PDB file of C-alpha atoms in Angstrom:
ATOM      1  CA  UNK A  14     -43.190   0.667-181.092  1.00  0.00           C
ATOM      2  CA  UNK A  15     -44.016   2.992-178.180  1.00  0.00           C
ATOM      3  CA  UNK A  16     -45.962  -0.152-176.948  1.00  0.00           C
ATOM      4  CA  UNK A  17     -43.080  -2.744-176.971  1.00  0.00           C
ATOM      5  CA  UNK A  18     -41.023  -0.045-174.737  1.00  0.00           C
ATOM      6  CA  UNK A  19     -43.442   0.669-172.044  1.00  0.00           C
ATOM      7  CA  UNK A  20     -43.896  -3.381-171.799  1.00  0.00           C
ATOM      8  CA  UNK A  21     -39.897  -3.747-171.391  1.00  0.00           C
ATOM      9  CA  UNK A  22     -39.799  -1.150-168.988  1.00  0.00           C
ATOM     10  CA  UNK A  23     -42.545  -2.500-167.377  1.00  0.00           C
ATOM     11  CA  UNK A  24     -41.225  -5.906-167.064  1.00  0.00           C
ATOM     12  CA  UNK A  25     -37.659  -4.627-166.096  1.00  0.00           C
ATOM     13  CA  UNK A  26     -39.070  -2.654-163.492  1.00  0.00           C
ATOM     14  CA  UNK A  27     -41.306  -5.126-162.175  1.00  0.00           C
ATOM     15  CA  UNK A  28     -38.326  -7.581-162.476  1.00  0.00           C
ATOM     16  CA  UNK A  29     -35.627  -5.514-160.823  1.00  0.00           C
ATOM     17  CA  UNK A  30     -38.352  -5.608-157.821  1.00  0.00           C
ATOM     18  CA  UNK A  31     -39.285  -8.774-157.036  1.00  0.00           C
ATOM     19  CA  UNK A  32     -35.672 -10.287-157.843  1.00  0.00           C
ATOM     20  CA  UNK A  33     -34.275  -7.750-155.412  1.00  0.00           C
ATOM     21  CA  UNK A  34     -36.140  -7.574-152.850  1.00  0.00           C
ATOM     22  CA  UNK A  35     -36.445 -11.267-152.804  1.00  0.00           C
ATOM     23  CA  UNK A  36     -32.799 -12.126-152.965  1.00  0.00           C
ATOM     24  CA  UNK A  37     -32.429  -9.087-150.409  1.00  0.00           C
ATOM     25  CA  UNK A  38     -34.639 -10.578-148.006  1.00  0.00           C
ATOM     26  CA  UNK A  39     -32.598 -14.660-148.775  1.00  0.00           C
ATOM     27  CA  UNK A  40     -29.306 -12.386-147.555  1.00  0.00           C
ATOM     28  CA  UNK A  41     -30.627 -10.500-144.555  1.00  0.00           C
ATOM     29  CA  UNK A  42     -32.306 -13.415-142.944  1.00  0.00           C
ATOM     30  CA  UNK A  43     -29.097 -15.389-143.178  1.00  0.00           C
ATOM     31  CA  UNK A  44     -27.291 -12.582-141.971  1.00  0.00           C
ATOM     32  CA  UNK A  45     -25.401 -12.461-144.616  1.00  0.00           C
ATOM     33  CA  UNK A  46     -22.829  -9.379-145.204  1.00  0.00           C
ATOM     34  CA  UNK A  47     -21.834  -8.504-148.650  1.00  0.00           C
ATOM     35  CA  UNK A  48     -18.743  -5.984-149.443  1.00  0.00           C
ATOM     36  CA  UNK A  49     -20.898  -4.130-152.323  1.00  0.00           C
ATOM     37  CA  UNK A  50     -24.444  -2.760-152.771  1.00  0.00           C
ATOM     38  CA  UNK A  51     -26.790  -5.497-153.863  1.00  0.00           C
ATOM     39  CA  UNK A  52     -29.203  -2.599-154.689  1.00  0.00           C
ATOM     40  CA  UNK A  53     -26.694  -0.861-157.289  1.00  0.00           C
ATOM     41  CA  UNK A  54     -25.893  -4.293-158.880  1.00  0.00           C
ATOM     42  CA  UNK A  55     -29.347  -4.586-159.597  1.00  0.00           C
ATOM     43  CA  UNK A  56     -30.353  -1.274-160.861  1.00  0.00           C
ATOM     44  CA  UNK A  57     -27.403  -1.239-163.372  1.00  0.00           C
ATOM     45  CA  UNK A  58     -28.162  -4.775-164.745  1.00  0.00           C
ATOM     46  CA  UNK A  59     -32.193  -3.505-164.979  1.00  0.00           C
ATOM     47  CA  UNK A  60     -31.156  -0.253-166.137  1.00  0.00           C
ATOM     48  CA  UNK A  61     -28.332  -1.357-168.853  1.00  0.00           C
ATOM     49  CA  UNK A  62     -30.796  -4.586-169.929  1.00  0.00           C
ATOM     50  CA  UNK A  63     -34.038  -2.337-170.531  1.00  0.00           C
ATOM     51  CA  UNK A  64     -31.917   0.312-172.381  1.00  0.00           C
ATOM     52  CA  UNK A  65     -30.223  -2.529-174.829  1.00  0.00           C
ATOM     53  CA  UNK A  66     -33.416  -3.841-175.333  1.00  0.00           C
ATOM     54  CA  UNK A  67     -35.337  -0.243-176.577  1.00  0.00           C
ATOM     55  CA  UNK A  68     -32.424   0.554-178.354  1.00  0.00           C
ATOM     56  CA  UNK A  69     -32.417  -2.715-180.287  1.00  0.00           C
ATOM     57  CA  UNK A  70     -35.815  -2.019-180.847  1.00  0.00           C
ATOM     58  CA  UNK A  71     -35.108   1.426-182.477  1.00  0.00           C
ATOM     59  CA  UNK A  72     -32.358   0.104-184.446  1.00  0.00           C
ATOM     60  CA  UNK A  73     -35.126  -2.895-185.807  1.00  0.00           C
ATOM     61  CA  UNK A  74     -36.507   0.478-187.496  1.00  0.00           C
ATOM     62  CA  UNK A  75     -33.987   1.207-189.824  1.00  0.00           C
ATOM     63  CA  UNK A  76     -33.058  -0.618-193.017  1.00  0.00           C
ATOM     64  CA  UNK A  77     -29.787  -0.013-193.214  1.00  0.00           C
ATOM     65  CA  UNK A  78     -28.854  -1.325-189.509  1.00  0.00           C
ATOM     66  CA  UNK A  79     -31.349  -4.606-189.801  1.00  0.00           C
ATOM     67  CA  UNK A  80     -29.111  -6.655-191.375  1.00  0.00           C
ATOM     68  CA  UNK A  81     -26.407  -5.584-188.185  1.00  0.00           C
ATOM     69  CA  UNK A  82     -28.520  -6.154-184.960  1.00  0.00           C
ATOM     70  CA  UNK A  83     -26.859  -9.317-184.378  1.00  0.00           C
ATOM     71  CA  UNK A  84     -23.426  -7.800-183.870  1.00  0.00           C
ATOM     72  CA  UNK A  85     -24.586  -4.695-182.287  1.00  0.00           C
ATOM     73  CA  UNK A  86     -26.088  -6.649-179.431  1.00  0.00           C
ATOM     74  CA  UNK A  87     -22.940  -8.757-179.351  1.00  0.00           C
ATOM     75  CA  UNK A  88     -21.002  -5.056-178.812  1.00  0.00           C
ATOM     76  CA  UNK A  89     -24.239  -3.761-176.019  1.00  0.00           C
ATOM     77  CA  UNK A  90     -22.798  -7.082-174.443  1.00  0.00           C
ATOM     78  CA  UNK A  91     -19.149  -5.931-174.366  1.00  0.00           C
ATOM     79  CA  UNK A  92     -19.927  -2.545-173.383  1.00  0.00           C
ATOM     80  CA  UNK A  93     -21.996  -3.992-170.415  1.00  0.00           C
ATOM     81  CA  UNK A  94     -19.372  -5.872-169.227  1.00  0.00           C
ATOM     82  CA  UNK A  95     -17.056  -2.882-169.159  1.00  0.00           C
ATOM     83  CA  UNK A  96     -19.191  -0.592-167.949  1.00  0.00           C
ATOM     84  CA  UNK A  97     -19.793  -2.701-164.772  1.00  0.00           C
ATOM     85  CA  UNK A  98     -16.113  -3.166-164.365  1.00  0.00           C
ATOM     86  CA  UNK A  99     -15.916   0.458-164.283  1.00  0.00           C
ATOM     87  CA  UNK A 100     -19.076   0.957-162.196  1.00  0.00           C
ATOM     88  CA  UNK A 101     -18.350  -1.375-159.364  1.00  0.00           C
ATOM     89  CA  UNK A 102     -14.579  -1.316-159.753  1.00  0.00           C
ATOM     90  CA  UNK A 103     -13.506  -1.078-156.028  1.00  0.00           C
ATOM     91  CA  UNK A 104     -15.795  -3.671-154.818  1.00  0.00           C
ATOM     92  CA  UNK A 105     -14.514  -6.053-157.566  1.00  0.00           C
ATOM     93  CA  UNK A 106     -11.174  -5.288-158.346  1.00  0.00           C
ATOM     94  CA  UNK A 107      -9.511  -3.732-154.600  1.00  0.00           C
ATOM     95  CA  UNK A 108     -11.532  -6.672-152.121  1.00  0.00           C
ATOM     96  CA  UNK A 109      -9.246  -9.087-151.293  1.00  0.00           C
ATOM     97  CA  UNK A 110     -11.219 -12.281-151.590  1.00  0.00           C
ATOM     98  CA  UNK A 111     -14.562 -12.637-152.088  1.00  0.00           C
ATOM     99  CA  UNK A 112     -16.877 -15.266-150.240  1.00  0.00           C
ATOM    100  CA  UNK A 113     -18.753 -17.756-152.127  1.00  0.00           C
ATOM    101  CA  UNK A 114     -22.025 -15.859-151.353  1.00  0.00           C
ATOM    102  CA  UNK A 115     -20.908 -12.903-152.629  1.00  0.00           C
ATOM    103  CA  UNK A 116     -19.775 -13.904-156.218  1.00  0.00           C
ATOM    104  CA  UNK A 117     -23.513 -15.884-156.290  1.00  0.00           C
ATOM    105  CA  UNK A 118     -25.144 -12.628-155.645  1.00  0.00           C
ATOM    106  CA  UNK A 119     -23.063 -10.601-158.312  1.00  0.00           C
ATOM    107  CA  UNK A 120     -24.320 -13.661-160.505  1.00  0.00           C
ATOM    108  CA  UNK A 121     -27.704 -13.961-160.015  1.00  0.00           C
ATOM    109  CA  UNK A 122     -28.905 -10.304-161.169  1.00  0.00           C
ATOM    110  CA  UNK A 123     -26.466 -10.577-164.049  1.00  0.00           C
ATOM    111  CA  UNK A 124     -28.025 -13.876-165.042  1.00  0.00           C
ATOM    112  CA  UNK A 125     -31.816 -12.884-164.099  1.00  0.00           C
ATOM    113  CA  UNK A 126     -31.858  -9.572-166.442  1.00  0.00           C
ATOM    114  CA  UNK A 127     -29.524 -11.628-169.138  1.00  0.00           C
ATOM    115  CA  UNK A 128     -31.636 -14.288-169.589  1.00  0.00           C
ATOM    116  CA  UNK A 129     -34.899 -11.397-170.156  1.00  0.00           C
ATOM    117  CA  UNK A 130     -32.517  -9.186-171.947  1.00  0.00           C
ATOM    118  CA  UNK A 131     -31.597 -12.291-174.731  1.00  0.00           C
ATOM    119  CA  UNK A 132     -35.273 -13.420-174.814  1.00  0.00           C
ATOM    120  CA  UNK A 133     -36.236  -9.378-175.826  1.00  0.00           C
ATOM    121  CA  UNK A 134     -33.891  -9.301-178.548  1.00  0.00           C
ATOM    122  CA  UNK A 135     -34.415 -12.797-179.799  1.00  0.00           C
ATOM    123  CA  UNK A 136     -38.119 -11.393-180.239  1.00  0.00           C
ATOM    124  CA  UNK A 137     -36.865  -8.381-181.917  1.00  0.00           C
ATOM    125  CA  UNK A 138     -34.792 -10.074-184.184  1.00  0.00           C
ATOM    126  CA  UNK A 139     -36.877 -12.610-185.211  1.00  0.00           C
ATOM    127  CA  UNK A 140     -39.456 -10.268-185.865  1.00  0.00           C
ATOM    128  CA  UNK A 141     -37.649  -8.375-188.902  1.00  0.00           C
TER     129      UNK A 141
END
């Protein structure tokens, strides 16, 4: 077990830095301006994704919570959602409009670590 978490925070690390500093680099060089931190999106989507993922993989441990992984990733979902709302509330809820290149770049981390996040826990859940 102790080897499946050091590889997902190994890949979420490495992920979180090529992603960012390659879709960091896209923005700057066409001078691009975004209203909120690309950085902080990033680091909450590779912080939340690597955290659902070794906590799946602690719950795959117990009998009694086996048959229930399904769900409680369904609920890490909802809980991720909210917790971003809350996070990054005043860049998302008090801008007044937000440009087309700014709602791709709140995208593309959530879909990057979603999309490694799903394939993880697919693995796990198969597995048991």
């Amino acid at each position: 077990m102790n080897k499946d978490i050091f590889k997902y925070i190994v890949v979420f690390t490495a992920l979180f830095l090529i992603s960012f500093y390659l879709h960091n680099f896209s923005i700057t060089s066409k001078e691009i301006n975004l209203s909120f931190s690309l950085e902080k999106t990033y680091i909450f989507h590779a912080f939340f994704s690597a955290l659902v993922c070794i906590n799946m993989r602690f719950f795959s441990e117990n009998k009694k919570v086996k048959p229930q992984l399904g769900f409680i990733y369904l609920a890490s979902l909802i809980l991720k959602l909210v917790l971003f709302c809350i996070v990054f509330y005043n860049p998302l809820f008090t801008a007044e409009n937000f440009t087309i290149s700014e709602k791709i770049s709140l995208l593309i981390p959530l879909l990057i670590f979603l999309f490694v996040e799903v394939f993880f826990t697919i693995k796990i859940l198969n597995r048991n």
